[in-house]
Short mmCIF file of C-alpha atoms in Angstrom, two decimals:
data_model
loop_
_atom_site.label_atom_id
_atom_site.label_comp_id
_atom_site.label_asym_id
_atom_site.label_seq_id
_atom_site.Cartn_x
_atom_site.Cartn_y
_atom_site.Cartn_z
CA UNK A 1 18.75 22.39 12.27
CA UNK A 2 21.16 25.11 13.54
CA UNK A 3 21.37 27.58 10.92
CA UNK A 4 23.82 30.65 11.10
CA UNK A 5 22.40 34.27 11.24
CA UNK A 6 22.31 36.14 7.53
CA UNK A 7 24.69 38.60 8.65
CA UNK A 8 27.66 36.08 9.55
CA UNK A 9 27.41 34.83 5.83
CA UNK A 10 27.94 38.04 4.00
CA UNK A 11 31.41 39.37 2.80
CA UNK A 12 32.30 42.77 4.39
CA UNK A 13 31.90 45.25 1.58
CA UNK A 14 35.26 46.32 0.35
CA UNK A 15 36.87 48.48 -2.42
CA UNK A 16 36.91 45.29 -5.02
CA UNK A 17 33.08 44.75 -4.29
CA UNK A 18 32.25 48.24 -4.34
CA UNK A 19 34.36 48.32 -7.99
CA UNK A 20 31.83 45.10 -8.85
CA UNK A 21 28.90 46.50 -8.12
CA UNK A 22 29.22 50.00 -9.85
CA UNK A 23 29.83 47.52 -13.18
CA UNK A 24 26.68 45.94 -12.64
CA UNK A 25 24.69 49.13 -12.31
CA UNK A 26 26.80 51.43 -13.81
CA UNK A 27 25.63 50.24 -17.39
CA UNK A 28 22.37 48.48 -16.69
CA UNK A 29 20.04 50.04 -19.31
CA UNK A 30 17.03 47.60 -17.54
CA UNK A 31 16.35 46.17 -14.48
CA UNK A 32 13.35 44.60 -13.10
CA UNK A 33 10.85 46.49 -10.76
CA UNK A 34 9.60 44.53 -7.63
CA UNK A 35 6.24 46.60 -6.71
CA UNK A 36 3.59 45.85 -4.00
CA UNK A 37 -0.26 45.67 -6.10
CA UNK A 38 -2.57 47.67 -3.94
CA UNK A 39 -6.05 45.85 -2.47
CA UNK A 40 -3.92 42.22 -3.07
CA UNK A 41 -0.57 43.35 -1.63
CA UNK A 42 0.98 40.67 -3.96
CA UNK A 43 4.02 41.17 -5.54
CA UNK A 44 4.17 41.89 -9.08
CA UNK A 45 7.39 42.45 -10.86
CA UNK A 46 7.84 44.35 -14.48
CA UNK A 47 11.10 44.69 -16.52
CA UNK A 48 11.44 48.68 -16.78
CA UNK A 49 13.85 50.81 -18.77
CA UNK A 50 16.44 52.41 -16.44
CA UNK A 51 18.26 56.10 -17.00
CA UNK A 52 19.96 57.87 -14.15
CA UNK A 53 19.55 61.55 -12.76
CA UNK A 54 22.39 63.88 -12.25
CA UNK A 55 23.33 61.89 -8.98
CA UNK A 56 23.32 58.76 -10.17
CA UNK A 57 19.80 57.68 -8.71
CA UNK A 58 18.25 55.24 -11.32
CA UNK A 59 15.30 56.51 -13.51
CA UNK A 60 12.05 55.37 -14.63
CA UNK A 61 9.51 56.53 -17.34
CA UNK A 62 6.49 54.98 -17.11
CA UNK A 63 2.94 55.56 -18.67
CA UNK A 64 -0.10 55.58 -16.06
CA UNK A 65 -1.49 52.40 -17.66
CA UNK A 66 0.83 50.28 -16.22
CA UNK A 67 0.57 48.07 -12.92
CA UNK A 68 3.43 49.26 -11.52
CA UNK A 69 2.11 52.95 -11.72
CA UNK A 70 -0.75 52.60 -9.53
CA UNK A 71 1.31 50.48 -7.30
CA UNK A 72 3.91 52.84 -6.53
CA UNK A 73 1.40 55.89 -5.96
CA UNK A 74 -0.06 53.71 -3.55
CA UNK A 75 3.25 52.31 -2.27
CA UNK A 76 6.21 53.97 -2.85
CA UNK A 77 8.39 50.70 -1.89
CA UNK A 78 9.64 48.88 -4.45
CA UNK A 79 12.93 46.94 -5.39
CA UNK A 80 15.15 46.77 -8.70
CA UNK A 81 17.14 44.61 -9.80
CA UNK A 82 20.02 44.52 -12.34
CA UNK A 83 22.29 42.84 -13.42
CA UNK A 84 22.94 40.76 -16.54
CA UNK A 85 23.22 36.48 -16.65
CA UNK A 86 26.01 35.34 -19.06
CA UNK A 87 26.19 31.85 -20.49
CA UNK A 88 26.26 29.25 -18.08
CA UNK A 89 24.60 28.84 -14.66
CA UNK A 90 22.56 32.19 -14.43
CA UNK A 91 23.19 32.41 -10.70
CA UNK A 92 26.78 32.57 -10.93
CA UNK A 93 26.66 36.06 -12.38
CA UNK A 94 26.75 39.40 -10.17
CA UNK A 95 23.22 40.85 -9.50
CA UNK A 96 22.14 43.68 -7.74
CA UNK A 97 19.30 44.00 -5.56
CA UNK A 98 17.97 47.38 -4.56
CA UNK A 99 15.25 48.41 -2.17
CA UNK A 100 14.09 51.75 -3.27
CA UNK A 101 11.40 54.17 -2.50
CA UNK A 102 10.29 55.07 -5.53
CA UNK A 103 9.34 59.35 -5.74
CA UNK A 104 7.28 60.65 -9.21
CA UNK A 105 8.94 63.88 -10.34
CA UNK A 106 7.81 66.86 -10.46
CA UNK A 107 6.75 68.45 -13.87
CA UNK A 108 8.82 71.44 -13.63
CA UNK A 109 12.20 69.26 -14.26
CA UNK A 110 10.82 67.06 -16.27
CA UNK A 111 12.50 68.60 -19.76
CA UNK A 112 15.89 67.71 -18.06
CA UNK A 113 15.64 64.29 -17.66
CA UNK A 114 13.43 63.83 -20.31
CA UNK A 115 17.27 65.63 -22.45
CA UNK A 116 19.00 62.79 -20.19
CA UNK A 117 16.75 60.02 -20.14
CA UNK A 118 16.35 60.13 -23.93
CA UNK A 119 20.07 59.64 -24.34
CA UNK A 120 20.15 56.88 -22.30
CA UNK A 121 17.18 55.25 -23.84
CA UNK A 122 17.10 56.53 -27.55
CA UNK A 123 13.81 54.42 -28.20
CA UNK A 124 12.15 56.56 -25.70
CA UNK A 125 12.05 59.39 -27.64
CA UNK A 126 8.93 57.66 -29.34
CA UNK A 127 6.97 57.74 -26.18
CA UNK A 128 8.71 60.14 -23.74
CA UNK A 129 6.13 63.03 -24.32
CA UNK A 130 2.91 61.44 -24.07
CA UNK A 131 0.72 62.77 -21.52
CA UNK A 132 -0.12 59.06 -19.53
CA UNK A 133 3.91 58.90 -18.90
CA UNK A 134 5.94 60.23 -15.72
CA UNK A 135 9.27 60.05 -14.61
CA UNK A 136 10.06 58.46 -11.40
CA UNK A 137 13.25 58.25 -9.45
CA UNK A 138 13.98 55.45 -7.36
CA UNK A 139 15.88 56.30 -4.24
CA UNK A 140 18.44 53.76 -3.03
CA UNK A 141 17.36 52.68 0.46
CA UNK A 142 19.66 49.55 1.06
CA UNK A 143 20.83 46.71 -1.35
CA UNK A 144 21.97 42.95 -1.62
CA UNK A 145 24.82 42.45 -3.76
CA UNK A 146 25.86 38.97 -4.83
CA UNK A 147 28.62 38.69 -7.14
CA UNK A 148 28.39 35.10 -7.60
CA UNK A 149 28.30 32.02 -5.01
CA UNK A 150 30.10 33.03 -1.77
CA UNK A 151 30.14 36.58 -2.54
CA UNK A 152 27.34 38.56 -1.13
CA UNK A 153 26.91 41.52 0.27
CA UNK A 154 24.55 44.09 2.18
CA UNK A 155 25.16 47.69 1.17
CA UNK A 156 23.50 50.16 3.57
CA UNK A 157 22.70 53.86 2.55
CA UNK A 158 26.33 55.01 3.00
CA UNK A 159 27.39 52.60 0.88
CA UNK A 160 24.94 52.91 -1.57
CA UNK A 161 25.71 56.88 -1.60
CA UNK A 162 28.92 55.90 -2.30
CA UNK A 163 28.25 53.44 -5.19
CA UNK A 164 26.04 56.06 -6.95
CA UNK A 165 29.12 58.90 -6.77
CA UNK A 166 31.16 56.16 -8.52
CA UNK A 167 28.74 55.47 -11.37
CA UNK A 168 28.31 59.34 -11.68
CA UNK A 169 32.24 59.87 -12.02
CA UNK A 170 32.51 56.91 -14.59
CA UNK A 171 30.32 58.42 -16.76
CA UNK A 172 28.00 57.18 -19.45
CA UNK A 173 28.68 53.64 -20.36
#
């Protein structure tokens, strides 16, 4: 079987899939967290809540008793995903894919985006101030868009710099 490289398959990323992709992240309010578990190296995947920094970079606050805690202070790579299925075939929907290394944030700015994170996430006011839970930013490292069958893309760190501008400038969803 002769089968073509990756790279010949995907779309070149243009102004109409850059517009695409900043609607699938641009409101995402989840995504799901792709983590490494340290000792196994398995995967292990959680669905997180998602806010967004000042640039754009997504957001997470999670407590220390979680699995993907202790995975990303041991490894900081992880991957998100958003994106939301409609009716129909779930794979015909857009969904982004984003490798990340994940960073915890440091105290000191922590009553900012807790202000920010708690108006993207209301419910989090509930939980946002106990002591076992830390902020984390995930920072964009490459991504796989697919905006349905026969649309795919690979957005490098460029691009990605430039989707996160354009989710900044639309504002809040």
């Amino acid at each position: 079987m002769n089968l073509r490289p990756r790279e010949d398959l995907l779309n070149p990323v243009d102004e109409a899939a850059m517009a695409h992709a900043a609607e699938v992240l641009g409101p995402a309010r989840h995504g799901y967290l792709a983590v490494l578990q340290p000792g196994s190296g398995w995967p292990g995947l959680s669905r997180v809540a998602l806010g967004r920094d000042a640039e754009g970079v997504p957001l997470i606050l999670i407590s220390q008793l979680s699995a993907h805690f202790g995975a990303l202070a041991a490894d900081a790579r992880c991957c998100l995903l958003v994106g939301e299925p409609g009716s129909g075939d779930p794979l015909a929907h857009a969904r982004l894919s984003i490798d990340c290394l994940a960073e915890r944030v440091d105290e000191a700015v922590r009553p900012a985006l807790r202000e920010r994170f708690v108006a993207w996430q209301p419910k989090a006011a509930l939980y946002v101030d106990f002591a076992d839970f830390s902020f984390w930013r995930l920072r964009p490292q490459q991504a796989s868009f697919n905006a349905g069958f026969g649309k795919a893309y690979a957005l490098d760190a460029a691009l990605l710099a430039r989707l996160l501008e354009r989710v900044v400038q639309a504002g809040p969803n």
